[in-house]
mmCIF file of C-alpha atoms in Angstrom:
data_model
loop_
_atom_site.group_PDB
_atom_site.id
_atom_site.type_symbol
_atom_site.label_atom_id
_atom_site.label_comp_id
_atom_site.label_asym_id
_atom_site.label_seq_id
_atom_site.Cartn_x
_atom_site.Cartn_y
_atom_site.Cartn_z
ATOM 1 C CA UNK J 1 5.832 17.729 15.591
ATOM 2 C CA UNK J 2 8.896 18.654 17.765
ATOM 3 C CA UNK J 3 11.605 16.773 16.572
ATOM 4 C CA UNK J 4 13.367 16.243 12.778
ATOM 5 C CA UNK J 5 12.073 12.642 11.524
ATOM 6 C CA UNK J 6 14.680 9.905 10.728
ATOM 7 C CA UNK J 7 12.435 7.851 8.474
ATOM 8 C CA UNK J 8 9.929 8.902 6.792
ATOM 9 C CA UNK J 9 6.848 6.448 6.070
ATOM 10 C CA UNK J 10 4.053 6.812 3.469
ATOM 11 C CA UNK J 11 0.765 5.121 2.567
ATOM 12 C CA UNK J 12 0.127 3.816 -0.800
ATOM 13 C CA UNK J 13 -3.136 3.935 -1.966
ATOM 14 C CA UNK J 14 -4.153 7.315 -2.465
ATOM 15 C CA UNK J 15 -1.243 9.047 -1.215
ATOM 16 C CA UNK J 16 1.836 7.747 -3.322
ATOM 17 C CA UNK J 17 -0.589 6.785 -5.649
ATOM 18 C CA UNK J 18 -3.505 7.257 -6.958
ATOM 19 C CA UNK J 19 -6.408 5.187 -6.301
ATOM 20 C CA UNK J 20 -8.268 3.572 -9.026
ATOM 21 C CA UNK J 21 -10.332 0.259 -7.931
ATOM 22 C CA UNK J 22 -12.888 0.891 -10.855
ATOM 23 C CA UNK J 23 -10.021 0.081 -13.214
ATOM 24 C CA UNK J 24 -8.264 -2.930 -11.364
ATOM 25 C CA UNK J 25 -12.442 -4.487 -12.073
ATOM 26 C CA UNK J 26 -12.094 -3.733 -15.252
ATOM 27 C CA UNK J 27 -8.773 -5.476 -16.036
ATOM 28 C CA UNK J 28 -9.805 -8.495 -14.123
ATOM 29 C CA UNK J 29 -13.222 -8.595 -16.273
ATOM 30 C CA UNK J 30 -11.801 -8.038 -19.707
ATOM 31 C CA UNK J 31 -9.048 -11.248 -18.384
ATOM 32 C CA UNK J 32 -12.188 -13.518 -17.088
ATOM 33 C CA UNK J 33 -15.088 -12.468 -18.994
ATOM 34 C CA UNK J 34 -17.499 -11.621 -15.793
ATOM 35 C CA UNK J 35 -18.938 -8.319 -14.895
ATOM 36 C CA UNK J 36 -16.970 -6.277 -12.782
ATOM 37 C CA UNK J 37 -19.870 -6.372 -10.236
ATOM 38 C CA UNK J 38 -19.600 -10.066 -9.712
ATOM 39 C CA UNK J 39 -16.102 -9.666 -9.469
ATOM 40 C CA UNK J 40 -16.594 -6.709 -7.004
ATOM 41 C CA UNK J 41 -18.673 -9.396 -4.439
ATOM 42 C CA UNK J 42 -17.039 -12.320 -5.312
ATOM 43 C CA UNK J 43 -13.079 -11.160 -4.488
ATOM 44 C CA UNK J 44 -13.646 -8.277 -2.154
ATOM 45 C CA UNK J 45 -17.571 -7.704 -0.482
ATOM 46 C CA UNK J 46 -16.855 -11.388 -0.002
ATOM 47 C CA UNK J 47 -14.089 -10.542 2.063
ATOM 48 C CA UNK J 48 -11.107 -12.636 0.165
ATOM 49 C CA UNK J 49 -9.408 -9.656 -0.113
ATOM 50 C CA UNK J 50 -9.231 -8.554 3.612
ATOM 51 C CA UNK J 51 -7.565 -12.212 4.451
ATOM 52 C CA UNK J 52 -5.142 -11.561 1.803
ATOM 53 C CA UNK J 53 -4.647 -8.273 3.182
ATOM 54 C CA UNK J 54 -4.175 -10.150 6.639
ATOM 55 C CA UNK J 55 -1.784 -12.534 5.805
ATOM 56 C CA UNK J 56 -4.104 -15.921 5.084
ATOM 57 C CA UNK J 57 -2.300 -16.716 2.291
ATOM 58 C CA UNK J 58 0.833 -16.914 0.246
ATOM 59 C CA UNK J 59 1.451 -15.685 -2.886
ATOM 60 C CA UNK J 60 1.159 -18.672 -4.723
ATOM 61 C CA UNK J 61 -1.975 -19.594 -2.803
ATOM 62 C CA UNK J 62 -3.973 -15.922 -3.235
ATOM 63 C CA UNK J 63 -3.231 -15.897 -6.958
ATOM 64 C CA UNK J 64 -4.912 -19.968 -7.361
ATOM 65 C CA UNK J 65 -7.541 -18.671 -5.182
ATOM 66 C CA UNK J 66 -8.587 -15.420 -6.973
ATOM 67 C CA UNK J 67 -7.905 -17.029 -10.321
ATOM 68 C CA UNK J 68 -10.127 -19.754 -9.304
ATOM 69 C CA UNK J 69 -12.440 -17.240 -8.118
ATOM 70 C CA UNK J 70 -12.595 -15.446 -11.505
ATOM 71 C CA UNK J 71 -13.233 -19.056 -13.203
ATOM 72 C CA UNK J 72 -9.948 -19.433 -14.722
ATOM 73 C CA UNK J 73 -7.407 -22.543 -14.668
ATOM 74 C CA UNK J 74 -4.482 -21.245 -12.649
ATOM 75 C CA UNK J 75 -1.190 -20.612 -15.615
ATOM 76 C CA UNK J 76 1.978 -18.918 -15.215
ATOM 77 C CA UNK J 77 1.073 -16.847 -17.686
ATOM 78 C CA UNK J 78 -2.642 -16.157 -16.189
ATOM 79 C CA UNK J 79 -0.945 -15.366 -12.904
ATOM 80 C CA UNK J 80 0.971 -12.821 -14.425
ATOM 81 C CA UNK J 81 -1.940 -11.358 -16.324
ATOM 82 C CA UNK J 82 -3.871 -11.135 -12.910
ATOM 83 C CA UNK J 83 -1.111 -9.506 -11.121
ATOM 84 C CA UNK J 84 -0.803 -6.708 -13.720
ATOM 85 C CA UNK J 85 -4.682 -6.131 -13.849
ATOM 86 C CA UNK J 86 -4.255 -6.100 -9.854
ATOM 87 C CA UNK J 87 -1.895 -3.654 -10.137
ATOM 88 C CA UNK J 88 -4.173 -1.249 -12.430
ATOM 89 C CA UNK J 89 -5.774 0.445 -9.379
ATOM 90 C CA UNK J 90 -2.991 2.347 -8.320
ATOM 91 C CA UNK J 91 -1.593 5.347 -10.670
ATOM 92 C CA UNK J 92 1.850 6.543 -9.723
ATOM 93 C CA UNK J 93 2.113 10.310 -8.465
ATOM 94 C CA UNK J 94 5.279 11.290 -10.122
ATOM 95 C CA UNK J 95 5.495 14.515 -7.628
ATOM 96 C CA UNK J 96 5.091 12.617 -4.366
ATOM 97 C CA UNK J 97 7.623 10.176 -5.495
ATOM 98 C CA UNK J 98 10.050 13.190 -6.229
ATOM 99 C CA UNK J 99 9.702 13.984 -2.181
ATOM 100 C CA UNK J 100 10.226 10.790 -1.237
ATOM 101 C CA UNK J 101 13.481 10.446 -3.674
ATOM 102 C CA UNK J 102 14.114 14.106 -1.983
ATOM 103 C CA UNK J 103 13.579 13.412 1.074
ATOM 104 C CA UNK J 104 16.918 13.669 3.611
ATOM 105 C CA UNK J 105 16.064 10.024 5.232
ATOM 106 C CA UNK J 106 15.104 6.428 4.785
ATOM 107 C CA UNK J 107 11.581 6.286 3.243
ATOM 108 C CA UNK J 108 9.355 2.844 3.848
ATOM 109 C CA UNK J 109 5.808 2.204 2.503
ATOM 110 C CA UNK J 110 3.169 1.040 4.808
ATOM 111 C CA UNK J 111 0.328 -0.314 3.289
ATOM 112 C CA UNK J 112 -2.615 -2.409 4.025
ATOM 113 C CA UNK J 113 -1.840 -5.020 0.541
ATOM 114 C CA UNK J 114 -1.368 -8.597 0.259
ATOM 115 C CA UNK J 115 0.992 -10.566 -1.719
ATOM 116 C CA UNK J 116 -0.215 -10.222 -5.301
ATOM 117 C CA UNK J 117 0.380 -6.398 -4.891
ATOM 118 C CA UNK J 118 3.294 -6.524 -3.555
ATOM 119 C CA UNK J 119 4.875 -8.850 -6.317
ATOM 120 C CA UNK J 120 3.107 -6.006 -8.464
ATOM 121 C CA UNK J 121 5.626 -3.885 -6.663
ATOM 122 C CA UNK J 122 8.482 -5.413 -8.449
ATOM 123 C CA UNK J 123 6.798 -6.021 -11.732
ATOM 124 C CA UNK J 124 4.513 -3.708 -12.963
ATOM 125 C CA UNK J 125 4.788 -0.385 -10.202
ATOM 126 C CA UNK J 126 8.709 -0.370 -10.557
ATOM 127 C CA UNK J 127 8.940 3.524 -9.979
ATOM 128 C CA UNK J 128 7.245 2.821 -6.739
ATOM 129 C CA UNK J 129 8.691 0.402 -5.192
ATOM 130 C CA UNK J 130 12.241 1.818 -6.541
ATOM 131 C CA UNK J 131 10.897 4.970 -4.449
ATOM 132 C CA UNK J 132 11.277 2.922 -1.051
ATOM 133 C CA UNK J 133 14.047 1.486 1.440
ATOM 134 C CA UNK J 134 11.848 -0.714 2.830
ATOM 135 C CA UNK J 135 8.202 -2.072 1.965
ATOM 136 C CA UNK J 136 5.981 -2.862 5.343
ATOM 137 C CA UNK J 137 2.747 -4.485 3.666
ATOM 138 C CA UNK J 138 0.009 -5.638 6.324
ATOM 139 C CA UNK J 139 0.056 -9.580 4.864
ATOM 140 C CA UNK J 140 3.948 -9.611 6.184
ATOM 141 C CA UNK J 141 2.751 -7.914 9.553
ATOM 142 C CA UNK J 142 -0.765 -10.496 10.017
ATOM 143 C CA UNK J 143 -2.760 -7.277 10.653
ATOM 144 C CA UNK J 144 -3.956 -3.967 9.155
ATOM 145 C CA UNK J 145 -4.193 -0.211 10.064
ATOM 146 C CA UNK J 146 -5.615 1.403 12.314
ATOM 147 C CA UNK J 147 -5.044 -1.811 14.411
ATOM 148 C CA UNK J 148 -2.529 -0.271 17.105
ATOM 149 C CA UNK J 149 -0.772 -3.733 16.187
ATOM 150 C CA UNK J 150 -0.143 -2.887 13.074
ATOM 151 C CA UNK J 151 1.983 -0.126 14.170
ATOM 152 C CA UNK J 152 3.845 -1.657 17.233
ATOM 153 C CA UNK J 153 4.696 -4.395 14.448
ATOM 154 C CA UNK J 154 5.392 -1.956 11.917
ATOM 155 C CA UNK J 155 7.409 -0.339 14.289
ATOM 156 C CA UNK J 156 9.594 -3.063 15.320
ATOM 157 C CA UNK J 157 10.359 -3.646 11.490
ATOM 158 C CA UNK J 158 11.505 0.103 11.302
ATOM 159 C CA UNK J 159 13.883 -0.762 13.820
ATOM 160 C CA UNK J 160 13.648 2.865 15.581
ATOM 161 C CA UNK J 161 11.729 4.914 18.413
ATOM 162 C CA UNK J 162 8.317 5.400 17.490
ATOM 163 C CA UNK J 163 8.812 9.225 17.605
ATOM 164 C CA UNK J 164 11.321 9.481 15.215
ATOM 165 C CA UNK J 165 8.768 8.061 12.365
ATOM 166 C CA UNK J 166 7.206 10.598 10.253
ATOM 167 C CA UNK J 167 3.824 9.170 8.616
ATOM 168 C CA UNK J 168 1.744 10.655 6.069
ATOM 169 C CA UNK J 169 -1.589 8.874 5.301
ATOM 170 C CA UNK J 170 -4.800 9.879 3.796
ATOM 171 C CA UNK J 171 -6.880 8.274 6.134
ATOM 172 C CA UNK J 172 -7.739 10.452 9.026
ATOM 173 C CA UNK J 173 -8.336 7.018 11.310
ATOM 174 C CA UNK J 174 -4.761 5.663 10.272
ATOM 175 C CA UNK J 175 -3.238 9.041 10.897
ATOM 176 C CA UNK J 176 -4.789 8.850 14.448
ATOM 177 C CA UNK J 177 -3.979 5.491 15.030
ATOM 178 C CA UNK J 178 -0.351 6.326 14.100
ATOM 179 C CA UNK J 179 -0.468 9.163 16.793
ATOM 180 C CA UNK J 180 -1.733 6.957 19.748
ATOM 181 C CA UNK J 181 1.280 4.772 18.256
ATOM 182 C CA UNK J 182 3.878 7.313 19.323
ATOM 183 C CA UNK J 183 4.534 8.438 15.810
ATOM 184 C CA UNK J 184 4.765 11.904 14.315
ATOM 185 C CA UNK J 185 1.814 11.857 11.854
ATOM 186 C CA UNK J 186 0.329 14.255 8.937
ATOM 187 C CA UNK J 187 -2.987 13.845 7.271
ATOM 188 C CA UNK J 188 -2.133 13.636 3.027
ATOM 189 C CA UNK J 189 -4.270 16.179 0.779
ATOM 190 C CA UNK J 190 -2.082 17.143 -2.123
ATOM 191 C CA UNK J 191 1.341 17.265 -2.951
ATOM 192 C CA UNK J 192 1.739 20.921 -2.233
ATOM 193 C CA UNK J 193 0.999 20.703 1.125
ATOM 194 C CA UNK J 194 3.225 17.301 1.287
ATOM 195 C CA UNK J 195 6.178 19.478 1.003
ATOM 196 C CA UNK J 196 5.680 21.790 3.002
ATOM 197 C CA UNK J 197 4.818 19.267 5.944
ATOM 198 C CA UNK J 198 8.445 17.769 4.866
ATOM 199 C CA UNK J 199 10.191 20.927 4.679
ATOM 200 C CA UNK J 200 8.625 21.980 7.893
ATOM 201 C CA UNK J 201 10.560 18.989 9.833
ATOM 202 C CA UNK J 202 13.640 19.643 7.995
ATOM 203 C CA UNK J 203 13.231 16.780 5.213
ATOM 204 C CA UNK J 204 13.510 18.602 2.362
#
């Protein structure tokens, strides 16, 4: 990296939070009643997940369609019960949230999510997406990373030269991707090492 970032872009899933799909089953069986293996192949082996994550559907239409899945009568107030379970897979980290809240530029989140995560976003993950100037979720962009799409899209979004981005993923292949994209790019491991990667380019 050669340059001083002017927005700084992190994953969500296992970098600004941790990632817990065991317990997001487990919600959404105690709510329907079916074992979280069926659940497991019926939502996201089947791959319903990846077209939400791809921008098939709206919000209104992914929540009828995995509450339909799960062999419930779509309710406002079953909606909002499956968007909380949904949103039991990913544990804040309250010390990478600090850096981002530290950090000396814009922050965004980019994050291959569909729409019932991202309305978790504003509901039930306040603190993280509080943490962000602006969310980029793959639904919104019709494609997901490492798709070099994904980034030129993402990128037009950010409004900015590709080499000013900073982007911290755990994914090796996203982090990769991001590079061929023209962005300045950092492979997540812990929090330590976060900040010193951000007060190496002058962000902290």
């Amino acid at each position: 990296m050669t340059s001083s970032p002017d927005v700084l872009v992190m994953d969500l899933g296992g970098v600004t939070c941790r990632w817990l799909p065991d317990r997001r089953l487990t919600a959404l069986s105690e709510l329907c009643g079916l074992p979280a293996e069926t659940i497991d192949q019926l939502v996201f082996e089947s791959g319903f997940d990846d077209a939400g994550e791809r921008g098939r559907f709206t919000l209104e239409e992914f929540t009828a369609e995995l509450l339909g899945l799960l062999g419930l009568t779509p309710s406002p107030e079953l909606a909002d019960a499956a968007r909380a379970a949904w949103s039991t897979a990913f544990e804040p980290d309250a010390r990478v949230l600090k850096l981002i809240r530290d950090a000396r530029c814009p922050s965004a989140l980019f994050t291959n999510n569909g729409p019932l995560l991202e309305a978790g976003l504003v509901e039930d993950l306040t603190d993280v997406g509080a943490a962000f100037d602006q969310l980029l979720f793959s639904w919104r962009l019709g494609t997901t990373k490492p798709d070099a799409d994904a980034f030129d899209r993402a990128t037009e979004r950010l409004a900015i030269e590709p080499e000013r981005i900073l982007f911290v993923d755990d994914s090796a292949t996203n982090v990769d991707a991001a590079s061929a994209a023209g962005w300045q790019a950092v492979r997540y491991t812990n929090s330590l090492d976060l900040q010193v990667a951000l007060t190496d380019v002058g962000l902290l």
